[in-house]
Amino acid sequence: DTEVTQTPKHLVMGMTNKKSLKCEQHMGHRAMYWYKQKAKKPPELMFVYSYEKLSINESVPSRFSPECPNSSLLNLHLHALQPEDSALYLCASSQVGQSFYEQYFGPGTRLTVT
Amino acid sequence: DAKTTQPNSMESNEEEPVHLPCNHSTISGTDYIHWYRQLPSQGPEYVIHGLTSNVNNRMASMAIAEDRKSSTLILHRATLRDAAVYYCILKGNAGKSTFGDGTTLTVKP
C-alpha cells in the first residue's frame, strides 16, 4: 500500500472556527510532512515530523498547530485562520533520511477560509 | 536554501522525447536532486532522483551535469498522460526540500 490519505477533501471554515486536517499512511514511514500550495504555485514546506517529533517548523503562524499522535497519523489543527490561508494543504511521508528517499504525497485538502 | 530554476512551460509532441532542464547553481555537495510531477487536482508524484550519476527508472531518466549545477529530466516518449507540472527539487539532509516554480509540460497529439 503506497497511499497517503487525507481527509476531508474539501473544507470551508469561518475565521473563528476550529477544524483539523487529517493525514494517514501505512507504509511504515517515520517522516511526515505538511505543505501548503497556493493556486499555480509550488508547494511550500510547513512542518516536518521525524519519528513522531517535530523536526522542522518553517516559521508557520501559530494558528496552524501540527500533531503526530502515532507513526501513521498526522494532524493539522486550524484556529482563527485568515482568508489568505485558503490553499491546498498537502501531506507527504517518506522514510527517514529525507534527502535520499522519495516522498509520497496525498491528494490534499482544499481549504477555503471565509 | 538552495534554489532551482526551471522554464515556465514547454511543449512536446506525443511519442517524442522531452528534455526538461533545471538549474541549481547553489547546490551543496550533499543535496540530492529530485523530480516530481503534479497532475491537475492531484498531489505531487515522485519521478526520479539522483546525486551525481545519471539515473534511469521506468518513468524517466535524469542527466546530471558534471559540476552538478544543472540537471535534465528526460521523458523518452511523451504521452498525453505526461502533461503535468514538473518540479525539480533539491533535498538536503536537514529534511528541507525547496520546490522550484516548475515547468508546465503540454503534450500535443
Short mmCIF file of C-alpha atoms in Angstrom, two decimals:
data_model
loop_
_atom_site.label_atom_id
_atom_site.label_comp_id
_atom_site.label_asym_id
_atom_site.label_seq_id
_atom_site.Cartn_x
_atom_site.Cartn_y
_atom_site.Cartn_z
CA ASP A 1 0.00 0.00 0.00
CA THR A 2 1.73 3.18 -1.20
CA GLU A 3 -1.14 5.50 -0.45
CA VAL A 4 -1.32 8.60 1.67
CA THR A 5 -4.89 9.51 2.51
CA GLN A 6 -6.14 12.93 3.56
CA THR A 7 -9.47 13.95 4.98
CA PRO A 8 -11.51 15.92 4.33
CA LYS A 9 -11.07 16.56 0.61
CA HIS A 10 -12.65 19.99 0.91
CA LEU A 11 -13.16 22.23 3.92
CA VAL A 12 -14.85 25.60 4.25
CA MET A 13 -14.42 27.35 7.56
CA GLY A 14 -15.02 30.74 9.05
CA MET A 15 -12.29 32.80 10.63
CA THR A 16 -13.45 31.94 14.15
CA ASN A 17 -13.80 28.19 13.61
CA LYS A 18 -11.55 25.41 14.82
CA LYS A 19 -11.03 22.50 12.46
CA SER A 20 -8.49 19.75 11.84
CA LEU A 21 -6.98 18.14 8.77
CA LYS A 22 -6.04 14.50 8.95
CA CYS A 23 -3.39 12.50 7.11
CA GLU A 24 -2.72 8.77 7.31
CA GLN A 25 -0.18 6.37 5.83
CA HIS A 26 0.54 2.69 6.39
CA MET A 27 3.87 2.38 4.61
CA GLY A 28 5.90 2.35 7.82
CA HIS A 29 7.32 5.78 7.04
CA ARG A 30 8.67 7.66 10.06
CA ALA A 31 8.92 11.07 8.39
CA MET A 32 5.77 13.04 7.67
CA TYR A 33 5.28 16.49 6.18
CA TRP A 34 2.75 19.27 5.75
CA TYR A 35 2.89 21.53 2.71
CA LYS A 36 0.77 24.48 1.67
CA GLN A 37 0.12 25.13 -2.01
CA LYS A 38 -1.49 28.27 -3.40
CA ALA A 39 -3.01 28.23 -6.87
CA LYS A 40 -0.42 27.97 -9.67
CA LYS A 41 2.45 27.98 -7.16
CA PRO A 42 4.75 25.20 -5.97
CA PRO A 43 4.16 23.51 -2.62
CA GLU A 44 5.76 25.25 0.35
CA LEU A 45 7.03 23.19 3.26
CA MET A 46 5.35 23.96 6.57
CA PHE A 47 6.32 21.21 9.04
CA VAL A 48 8.37 18.03 9.17
CA TYR A 49 7.97 15.26 11.73
CA SER A 50 10.67 12.67 12.20
CA TYR A 51 9.95 9.70 14.49
CA GLU A 52 6.81 11.50 15.68
CA LYS A 53 8.77 14.53 16.83
CA LEU A 54 8.59 17.93 15.18
CA SER A 55 11.93 18.50 13.47
CA ILE A 56 11.20 21.44 11.19
CA ASN A 57 8.78 24.35 11.54
CA GLU A 58 9.21 26.78 8.67
CA SER A 59 8.14 29.79 10.75
CA VAL A 60 4.49 28.91 10.33
CA PRO A 61 2.00 31.11 12.26
CA SER A 62 0.71 29.59 15.47
CA ARG A 63 -2.84 29.44 14.12
CA PHE A 64 -1.56 26.23 12.46
CA SER A 65 -0.78 23.55 15.01
CA PRO A 66 0.57 20.20 13.85
CA GLU A 67 0.31 16.95 15.78
CA CYS A 68 1.70 13.49 15.16
CA PRO A 69 -0.13 11.15 17.57
CA ASN A 70 1.49 8.00 16.19
CA SER A 71 3.69 6.83 13.34
CA SER A 72 0.77 6.53 10.91
CA LEU A 73 -1.16 9.71 11.62
CA LEU A 74 -0.51 13.39 11.13
CA ASN A 75 -2.96 16.12 12.01
CA LEU A 76 -3.03 19.83 11.32
CA HIS A 77 -5.20 21.80 13.73
CA LEU A 78 -6.53 25.10 12.43
CA HIS A 79 -7.78 28.01 14.51
CA ALA A 80 -8.55 31.65 13.75
CA LEU A 81 -7.41 31.39 10.16
CA GLN A 82 -7.34 34.27 7.71
CA PRO A 83 -8.76 34.30 4.17
CA GLU A 84 -5.19 34.29 2.79
CA ASP A 85 -4.74 30.85 4.39
CA SER A 86 -7.07 29.43 1.76
CA ALA A 87 -4.99 26.90 -0.17
CA LEU A 88 -4.43 23.23 -0.92
CA TYR A 89 -2.83 21.52 2.08
CA LEU A 90 -0.73 18.52 1.16
CA CYS A 91 0.54 15.79 3.41
CA ALA A 92 3.50 13.59 2.49
CA SER A 93 5.51 10.79 4.04
CA SER A 94 8.89 9.18 3.48
CA GLN A 95 11.47 7.03 5.14
CA VAL A 96 13.76 8.97 7.45
CA GLY A 97 16.92 10.16 5.72
CA GLN A 98 14.87 12.69 3.84
CA SER A 99 17.39 13.73 1.25
CA PHE A 100 17.60 10.29 -0.29
CA TYR A 101 14.14 8.85 -0.06
CA GLU A 102 11.21 9.84 -2.21
CA GLN A 103 8.14 11.37 -0.66
CA TYR A 104 4.65 10.05 -1.19
CA PHE A 105 2.01 12.75 -1.33
CA GLY A 106 -1.66 12.64 -0.53
CA PRO A 107 -4.25 14.29 -2.79
CA GLY A 108 -4.58 17.26 -0.47
CA THR A 109 -7.33 19.08 1.38
CA ARG A 110 -8.63 22.17 -0.35
CA LEU A 111 -9.29 24.73 2.37
CA THR A 112 -11.39 27.85 1.95
CA VAL A 113 -11.48 30.40 4.76
CA THR A 114 -14.46 32.77 4.62
CA ASP B 1 18.21 27.15 0.99
CA ALA B 2 19.42 26.10 -2.44
CA LYS B 3 17.08 27.16 -5.23
CA THR B 4 16.24 25.69 -8.61
CA THR B 5 15.33 27.48 -11.83
CA GLN B 6 13.12 25.93 -14.48
CA PRO B 7 11.45 27.24 -17.66
CA ASN B 8 7.82 28.17 -17.08
CA SER B 9 6.48 25.99 -19.85
CA MET B 10 7.44 23.55 -22.57
CA GLU B 11 5.58 21.79 -25.36
CA SER B 12 6.12 18.39 -26.86
CA ASN B 13 4.51 16.22 -29.47
CA GLU B 14 3.14 12.88 -28.42
CA GLU B 15 5.61 9.97 -28.67
CA GLU B 16 8.59 12.31 -28.98
CA PRO B 17 11.31 12.69 -26.32
CA VAL B 18 11.15 15.61 -23.92
CA HIS B 19 14.09 17.20 -22.15
CA LEU B 20 13.17 19.31 -19.13
CA PRO B 21 16.07 21.42 -17.81
CA CYS B 22 16.76 22.58 -14.27
CA ASN B 23 19.48 24.88 -13.00
CA HIS B 24 20.68 24.63 -9.41
CA SER B 25 23.93 26.56 -9.27
CA THR B 26 23.91 26.81 -5.43
CA ILE B 27 23.57 23.07 -4.84
CA SER B 28 25.58 21.73 -1.93
CA GLY B 29 27.62 18.56 -2.03
CA THR B 30 25.09 16.53 -0.06
CA ASP B 31 21.91 17.70 -1.83
CA TYR B 32 20.04 15.10 -3.82
CA ILE B 33 18.22 16.21 -6.97
CA HIS B 34 14.63 15.02 -7.09
CA TRP B 35 11.99 15.40 -9.76
CA TYR B 36 8.28 15.27 -9.04
CA ARG B 37 5.30 15.96 -11.23
CA GLN B 38 1.83 17.16 -10.40
CA LEU B 39 -1.20 16.42 -12.50
CA PRO B 40 -4.24 18.68 -12.18
CA SER B 41 -6.13 18.22 -8.91
CA GLN B 42 -3.60 15.71 -7.55
CA GLY B 43 -0.72 15.73 -5.14
CA PRO B 44 2.83 15.65 -6.50
CA GLU B 45 4.12 12.29 -7.69
CA TYR B 46 7.74 11.14 -7.44
CA VAL B 47 9.51 10.71 -10.78
CA ILE B 48 13.23 10.18 -10.20
CA HIS B 49 16.19 11.29 -8.08
CA GLY B 50 19.97 11.15 -8.02
CA LEU B 51 23.14 12.58 -6.53
CA THR B 52 25.93 12.59 -9.10
CA SER B 53 25.43 9.93 -11.74
CA ASN B 54 22.84 9.79 -14.47
CA VAL B 55 19.89 7.66 -13.41
CA ASN B 56 17.11 5.75 -15.11
CA ASN B 57 13.87 4.20 -14.00
CA ARG B 58 10.70 3.00 -15.66
CA MET B 59 9.29 6.54 -15.81
CA ALA B 60 12.21 8.65 -16.93
CA SER B 61 15.93 9.33 -17.00
CA MET B 62 17.88 12.12 -15.39
CA ALA B 63 21.15 13.51 -16.65
CA ILE B 64 23.24 15.40 -14.10
CA ALA B 65 25.96 17.82 -15.18
CA GLU B 66 29.45 17.01 -14.05
CA ASP B 67 29.55 20.11 -11.81
CA ARG B 68 26.04 19.27 -10.54
CA LYS B 69 24.84 22.78 -11.25
CA SER B 70 22.19 21.59 -13.66
CA SER B 71 20.16 18.51 -14.48
CA THR B 72 17.78 17.40 -17.19
CA LEU B 73 14.75 15.17 -16.87
CA ILE B 74 14.22 13.06 -19.95
CA LEU B 75 10.90 11.52 -20.87
CA HIS B 76 11.75 9.15 -23.67
CA ARG B 77 8.34 9.06 -25.38
CA ALA B 78 5.86 11.63 -24.14
CA THR B 79 2.23 10.61 -23.85
CA LEU B 80 -0.82 12.73 -23.20
CA ARG B 81 -0.79 11.43 -19.62
CA ASP B 82 2.60 13.05 -19.11
CA ALA B 83 1.06 16.54 -19.31
CA ALA B 84 1.73 17.97 -15.86
CA VAL B 85 3.78 20.47 -13.88
CA TYR B 86 7.27 19.08 -13.36
CA TYR B 87 9.20 20.21 -10.30
CA CYS B 88 12.93 19.98 -9.78
CA ILE B 89 13.77 19.87 -6.07
CA LEU B 90 16.93 19.86 -4.01
CA LYS B 91 16.75 17.78 -0.86
CA GLY B 92 19.23 18.33 1.92
CA ASN B 93 19.99 16.19 4.94
CA ALA B 94 18.16 18.55 7.27
CA GLY B 95 14.88 17.39 5.74
CA LYS B 96 14.13 20.59 3.92
CA SER B 97 13.12 20.42 0.31
CA THR B 98 12.62 23.53 -1.77
CA PHE B 99 10.42 23.21 -4.82
CA GLY B 100 11.29 25.25 -7.89
CA ASP B 101 8.49 27.08 -9.69
CA GLY B 102 8.04 24.12 -12.01
CA THR B 103 7.67 23.61 -15.75
CA THR B 104 4.22 23.10 -17.22
CA LEU B 105 4.55 20.44 -19.89
CA THR B 106 1.95 20.41 -22.66
CA VAL B 107 1.84 17.32 -24.87
CA LYS B 108 0.21 17.73 -28.26
CA PRO B 109 -1.38 14.76 -30.01
#
